[in-house]
Amino acid sequence: MARRALTTTATVLTTTAALLLTACGGGDDKQDDIKGADTGSTSPSASASASQASGIKRPDIKLPGEFQLTFDGWTSGDAVEQAVLDDAKEQLRAGYAAIIADEPDGGDALAFYDTASGLSQDRQWIKTYTSKNLTVFGKLPAYDPEFTLLGDKKTRAVVSYCTDESKAYTRNRATKEVQGNPAGTDPKVFYTVTLAKNADGVWQNVSTRGKRGGC
């Protein structure tokens, strides 16, 4: 139930599928996409956009209270770095919002934060849940972000971070069956995300790679 990644475009999608397939009895657990699950309150948590570029109308992304996707240490005194971190956070929130809303195509918010290749990957990741009628709940912290500017140091960047799936789960919408990672599976996954700044000033996801146990 995590987010796994392959190389290049397939990276994001494969990573996502890995955890989910492992939890359901298939796939490998070396690369994984994000997961989350646990029953709790249903009060929505609003999208955080405090330091994002002004003048850009951004999607309002809401997640239910039973899925707590948190970001520890995702702050910086550098304005460019903070803008990249903010958009990377919102892209991840948009992906999980699509899973929870049962939107296999990702919805408008994910399209806003993804390039064409990134959206193609993420749709594959999301469908590893929606095709099995699964949603996610629980607590999924994303922590220890690291930031690097690439090329001209103005339009491309890489953000890496870890997630801990110890308290994140999937739930079948029809049967209500809950699953987590199989016993003995490392709950921590290391992600590397490549982003590109578009003409509107939004840092969009180009690709994602994930490695279970890489934290």
mmCIF file of C-alpha atoms in Angstrom:
data_model
loop_
_atom_site.group_PDB
_atom_site.id
_atom_site.type_symbol
_atom_site.label_atom_id
_atom_site.label_comp_id
_atom_site.label_asym_id
_atom_site.label_seq_id
_atom_site.Cartn_x
_atom_site.Cartn_y
_atom_site.Cartn_z
ATOM 1 C CA MET A 1 0.000 0.000 0.000
ATOM 2 C CA ALA A 2 2.861 2.301 -0.552
ATOM 3 C CA ARG A 3 3.907 4.194 -3.589
ATOM 4 C CA ARG A 4 6.541 2.431 -5.568
ATOM 5 C CA ALA A 5 8.616 3.593 -8.479
ATOM 6 C CA LEU A 6 10.373 2.353 -11.551
ATOM 7 C CA THR A 7 12.956 4.152 -13.576
ATOM 8 C CA THR A 8 11.971 7.325 -15.347
ATOM 9 C CA THR A 9 8.269 7.686 -16.020
ATOM 10 C CA ALA A 10 7.333 4.254 -14.780
ATOM 11 C CA THR A 11 9.178 4.951 -11.574
ATOM 12 C CA VAL A 12 6.370 6.622 -9.691
ATOM 13 C CA LEU A 13 3.768 4.134 -10.677
ATOM 14 C CA THR A 14 5.776 1.036 -10.024
ATOM 15 C CA THR A 15 6.756 2.238 -6.602
ATOM 16 C CA THR A 16 3.152 2.760 -5.666
ATOM 17 C CA ALA A 17 2.064 -0.623 -6.888
ATOM 18 C CA ALA A 18 4.766 -2.452 -4.977
ATOM 19 C CA LEU A 19 3.451 -1.919 -1.493
ATOM 20 C CA LEU A 20 -0.122 -2.480 -2.458
ATOM 21 C CA LEU A 21 0.599 -5.649 -4.380
ATOM 22 C CA THR A 22 2.713 -6.974 -1.544
ATOM 23 C CA ALA A 23 -0.035 -6.304 0.971
ATOM 24 C CA CYS A 24 -2.502 -8.123 -1.248
ATOM 25 C CA GLY A 25 -0.243 -11.108 -1.726
ATOM 26 C CA GLY A 26 1.654 -10.198 -4.882
ATOM 27 C CA GLY A 27 4.469 -8.058 -6.214
ATOM 28 C CA ASP A 28 7.835 -7.224 -4.688
ATOM 29 C CA ASP A 29 8.509 -4.958 -1.747
ATOM 30 C CA LYS A 30 11.732 -3.335 -2.833
ATOM 31 C CA GLN A 31 10.131 -0.364 -4.554
ATOM 32 C CA ASP A 32 6.870 1.026 -3.317
ATOM 33 C CA ASP A 33 4.360 3.825 -3.720
ATOM 34 C CA ILE A 34 2.684 5.582 -0.865
ATOM 35 C CA LYS A 35 0.010 4.004 1.256
ATOM 36 C CA GLY A 36 -2.137 4.923 4.171
ATOM 37 C CA ALA A 37 -4.982 3.594 6.258
ATOM 38 C CA ASP A 38 -6.718 3.585 9.685
ATOM 39 C CA THR A 39 -10.214 4.336 10.912
ATOM 40 C CA GLY A 40 -10.778 7.570 12.741
ATOM 41 C CA SER A 41 -12.584 10.887 12.557
ATOM 42 C CA THR A 42 -13.806 12.101 9.192
ATOM 43 C CA SER A 43 -13.149 15.796 9.663
ATOM 44 C CA PRO A 44 -11.300 17.111 6.584
ATOM 45 C CA SER A 45 -7.816 18.565 6.806
ATOM 46 C CA ALA A 46 -7.378 21.503 4.478
ATOM 47 C CA SER A 47 -4.539 21.929 2.027
ATOM 48 C CA ALA A 48 -1.550 23.861 3.351
ATOM 49 C CA SER A 49 -0.341 26.559 0.996
ATOM 50 C CA ALA A 50 1.110 29.237 3.259
ATOM 51 C CA SER A 51 4.361 29.937 1.452
ATOM 52 C CA GLN A 52 3.370 29.005 -2.085
ATOM 53 C CA ALA A 53 3.759 31.503 -4.886
ATOM 54 C CA SER A 54 1.187 34.268 -4.843
ATOM 55 C CA GLY A 55 -1.013 34.942 -7.841
ATOM 56 C CA ILE A 56 -1.504 31.247 -8.634
ATOM 57 C CA LYS A 57 -4.946 29.781 -8.019
ATOM 58 C CA ARG A 58 -4.201 26.393 -6.512
ATOM 59 C CA PRO A 59 -6.572 23.475 -5.963
ATOM 60 C CA ASP A 60 -8.145 23.113 -2.533
ATOM 61 C CA ILE A 61 -7.140 19.591 -1.515
ATOM 62 C CA LYS A 62 -8.864 17.982 1.458
ATOM 63 C CA LEU A 63 -8.151 14.657 3.122
ATOM 64 C CA PRO A 64 -10.454 12.961 5.651
ATOM 65 C CA GLY A 65 -9.436 12.946 9.294
ATOM 66 C CA GLU A 66 -8.986 9.176 9.255
ATOM 67 C CA PHE A 67 -6.000 9.541 6.920
ATOM 68 C CA GLN A 68 -3.274 11.622 8.543
ATOM 69 C CA LEU A 69 -0.603 12.449 5.976
ATOM 70 C CA THR A 70 1.907 14.599 7.871
ATOM 71 C CA PHE A 71 5.084 16.415 6.849
ATOM 72 C CA ASP A 72 7.754 16.802 9.511
ATOM 73 C CA GLY A 73 10.583 19.199 8.729
ATOM 74 C CA TRP A 74 9.228 20.402 5.398
ATOM 75 C CA THR A 75 10.208 24.019 6.007
ATOM 76 C CA SER A 76 13.090 26.134 4.756
ATOM 77 C CA GLY A 77 14.360 29.673 5.102
ATOM 78 C CA ASP A 78 15.032 29.724 1.358
ATOM 79 C CA ALA A 79 12.039 30.896 -0.686
ATOM 80 C CA VAL A 80 12.785 28.729 -3.732
ATOM 81 C CA GLU A 81 13.345 25.602 -1.670
ATOM 82 C CA GLN A 82 10.158 26.245 0.284
ATOM 83 C CA ALA A 83 8.158 26.651 -2.927
ATOM 84 C CA VAL A 84 9.469 23.300 -4.197
ATOM 85 C CA LEU A 85 8.731 21.557 -0.899
ATOM 86 C CA ASP A 86 5.222 23.019 -0.760
ATOM 87 C CA ASP A 87 4.324 21.855 -4.256
ATOM 88 C CA ALA A 88 5.833 18.409 -3.646
ATOM 89 C CA LYS A 89 3.673 18.102 -0.523
ATOM 90 C CA GLU A 90 0.507 19.146 -2.327
ATOM 91 C CA GLN A 91 1.197 16.740 -5.181
ATOM 92 C CA LEU A 92 1.417 13.870 -2.724
ATOM 93 C CA ARG A 93 -1.750 14.992 -0.946
ATOM 94 C CA ALA A 94 -3.533 15.205 -4.295
ATOM 95 C CA GLY A 95 -2.567 11.625 -5.132
ATOM 96 C CA TYR A 96 -3.945 10.249 -1.891
ATOM 97 C CA ALA A 97 -7.046 12.384 -2.198
ATOM 98 C CA ALA A 98 -7.683 10.739 -5.581
ATOM 99 C CA ILE A 99 -7.306 7.260 -4.081
ATOM 100 C CA ILE A 100 -9.694 8.063 -1.253
ATOM 101 C CA ALA A 101 -12.188 9.652 -3.679
ATOM 102 C CA ASP A 102 -11.929 6.576 -5.957
ATOM 103 C CA GLU A 103 -10.745 8.674 -8.914
ATOM 104 C CA PRO A 104 -8.513 6.441 -11.071
ATOM 105 C CA ASP A 105 -7.640 9.337 -13.392
ATOM 106 C CA GLY A 106 -6.311 11.392 -10.483
ATOM 107 C CA GLY A 107 -8.669 14.360 -10.674
ATOM 108 C CA ASP A 108 -7.944 18.008 -11.414
ATOM 109 C CA ALA A 109 -5.696 18.600 -8.405
ATOM 110 C CA LEU A 110 -3.222 15.887 -9.349
ATOM 111 C CA ALA A 111 -3.174 17.101 -12.954
ATOM 112 C CA PHE A 112 -2.312 20.552 -11.609
ATOM 113 C CA TYR A 113 0.763 19.255 -9.764
ATOM 114 C CA ASP A 114 1.935 16.686 -12.343
ATOM 115 C CA THR A 115 3.613 16.910 -15.725
ATOM 116 C CA ALA A 116 2.171 14.643 -18.420
ATOM 117 C CA SER A 117 4.679 11.904 -17.584
ATOM 118 C CA GLY A 118 4.156 12.329 -13.863
ATOM 119 C CA LEU A 119 0.387 12.070 -14.245
ATOM 120 C CA SER A 120 0.705 8.924 -16.337
ATOM 121 C CA GLN A 121 2.776 7.300 -13.596
ATOM 122 C CA ASP A 122 0.486 8.445 -10.821
ATOM 123 C CA ARG A 123 -2.603 7.138 -12.580
ATOM 124 C CA GLN A 124 -0.984 3.705 -12.649
ATOM 125 C CA TRP A 125 -0.234 4.016 -8.929
ATOM 126 C CA ILE A 126 -3.787 5.106 -8.088
ATOM 127 C CA LYS A 127 -5.287 2.273 -10.125
ATOM 128 C CA THR A 128 -3.407 -0.285 -8.016
ATOM 129 C CA TYR A 129 -5.895 0.780 -5.338
ATOM 130 C CA THR A 130 -9.037 1.683 -7.251
ATOM 131 C CA SER A 131 -8.913 -1.439 -9.428
ATOM 132 C CA LYS A 132 -9.110 -3.495 -6.221
ATOM 133 C CA ASN A 133 -11.770 -1.242 -4.659
ATOM 134 C CA LEU A 134 -9.355 -0.117 -1.926
ATOM 135 C CA THR A 135 -9.060 3.099 0.014
ATOM 136 C CA VAL A 136 -6.413 4.123 2.562
ATOM 137 C CA PHE A 137 -6.514 5.266 6.179
ATOM 138 C CA GLY A 138 -4.263 5.644 9.208
ATOM 139 C CA LYS A 139 -1.123 7.672 9.778
ATOM 140 C CA LEU A 140 1.527 8.226 7.125
ATOM 141 C CA PRO A 141 4.351 10.587 8.115
ATOM 142 C CA ALA A 142 6.633 11.957 5.400
ATOM 143 C CA TYR A 143 9.875 13.174 6.953
ATOM 144 C CA ASP A 144 13.568 14.038 6.474
ATOM 145 C CA PRO A 145 13.151 15.923 3.179
ATOM 146 C CA GLU A 146 16.305 16.832 1.263
ATOM 147 C CA PHE A 147 16.439 19.299 -1.613
ATOM 148 C CA THR A 148 18.693 19.767 -4.653
ATOM 149 C CA LEU A 149 18.406 22.202 -7.577
ATOM 150 C CA LEU A 150 19.415 20.823 -10.984
ATOM 151 C CA GLY A 151 20.689 22.267 -14.252
ATOM 152 C CA ASP A 152 20.167 26.009 -14.356
ATOM 153 C CA LYS A 153 19.101 25.811 -10.682
ATOM 154 C CA LYS A 154 15.882 27.623 -11.562
ATOM 155 C CA THR A 155 13.496 25.189 -13.197
ATOM 156 C CA ARG A 156 14.386 21.649 -12.090
ATOM 157 C CA ALA A 157 14.818 20.146 -8.653
ATOM 158 C CA VAL A 158 14.909 16.875 -6.738
ATOM 159 C CA VAL A 159 13.267 16.266 -3.378
ATOM 160 C CA SER A 160 13.929 13.081 -1.424
ATOM 161 C CA TYR A 161 12.133 11.998 1.734
ATOM 162 C CA CYS A 162 11.086 9.012 3.807
ATOM 163 C CA THR A 163 7.681 7.648 4.763
ATOM 164 C CA ASP A 164 6.791 5.299 7.605
ATOM 165 C CA GLU A 165 3.881 2.969 6.832
ATOM 166 C CA SER A 166 3.772 1.342 10.280
ATOM 167 C CA LYS A 167 0.329 2.784 11.017
ATOM 168 C CA ALA A 168 -1.063 3.053 7.476
ATOM 169 C CA TYR A 169 -3.525 0.564 5.985
ATOM 170 C CA THR A 170 -5.809 -0.230 3.077
ATOM 171 C CA ARG A 171 -9.508 -0.999 3.439
ATOM 172 C CA ASN A 172 -11.779 -2.664 0.903
ATOM 173 C CA ARG A 173 -14.726 -0.378 0.241
ATOM 174 C CA ALA A 174 -17.180 -3.290 -0.093
ATOM 175 C CA THR A 175 -15.974 -5.926 2.391
ATOM 176 C CA LYS A 176 -14.337 -3.497 4.864
ATOM 177 C CA GLU A 177 -11.351 -5.853 5.048
ATOM 178 C CA VAL A 178 -8.277 -4.040 6.394
ATOM 179 C CA GLN A 179 -4.712 -4.890 5.419
ATOM 180 C CA GLY A 180 -1.310 -3.522 6.316
ATOM 181 C CA ASN A 181 2.167 -4.557 5.277
ATOM 182 C CA PRO A 182 2.946 -8.261 5.688
ATOM 183 C CA ALA A 183 4.905 -9.271 8.783
ATOM 184 C CA GLY A 184 8.626 -8.730 8.323
ATOM 185 C CA THR A 185 8.200 -5.974 5.716
ATOM 186 C CA ASP A 186 10.215 -2.817 6.360
ATOM 187 C CA PRO A 187 7.598 -0.067 6.824
ATOM 188 C CA LYS A 188 9.978 2.735 5.814
ATOM 189 C CA VAL A 189 10.257 3.766 2.168
ATOM 190 C CA PHE A 190 12.723 6.240 0.660
ATOM 191 C CA TYR A 191 11.425 8.387 -2.218
ATOM 192 C CA THR A 192 13.218 10.542 -4.758
ATOM 193 C CA VAL A 193 11.003 12.971 -6.674
ATOM 194 C CA THR A 194 12.076 14.983 -9.716
ATOM 195 C CA LEU A 195 10.189 18.252 -10.265
ATOM 196 C CA ALA A 196 10.076 20.865 -13.024
ATOM 197 C CA LYS A 197 8.816 24.445 -12.743
ATOM 198 C CA ASN A 198 6.157 25.250 -15.352
ATOM 199 C CA ALA A 199 5.397 28.590 -16.995
ATOM 200 C CA ASP A 200 2.939 29.485 -14.229
ATOM 201 C CA GLY A 201 5.545 28.963 -11.513
ATOM 202 C CA VAL A 202 4.205 25.626 -10.232
ATOM 203 C CA TRP A 203 6.745 22.917 -9.388
ATOM 204 C CA GLN A 204 5.271 19.804 -10.989
ATOM 205 C CA ASN A 205 6.121 16.155 -10.410
ATOM 206 C CA VAL A 206 8.032 14.616 -13.330
ATOM 207 C CA SER A 207 8.832 11.214 -11.830
ATOM 208 C CA THR A 208 9.099 9.385 -8.499
ATOM 209 C CA ARG A 209 11.356 6.564 -7.392
ATOM 210 C CA GLY A 210 10.905 4.583 -4.215
ATOM 211 C CA LYS A 211 13.002 2.058 -2.310
ATOM 212 C CA ARG A 212 11.640 0.093 0.627
ATOM 213 C CA GLY A 213 14.092 -0.003 3.485
ATOM 214 C CA GLY A 214 16.105 2.850 1.992
ATOM 215 C CA CYS A 215 15.674 5.187 4.984
#
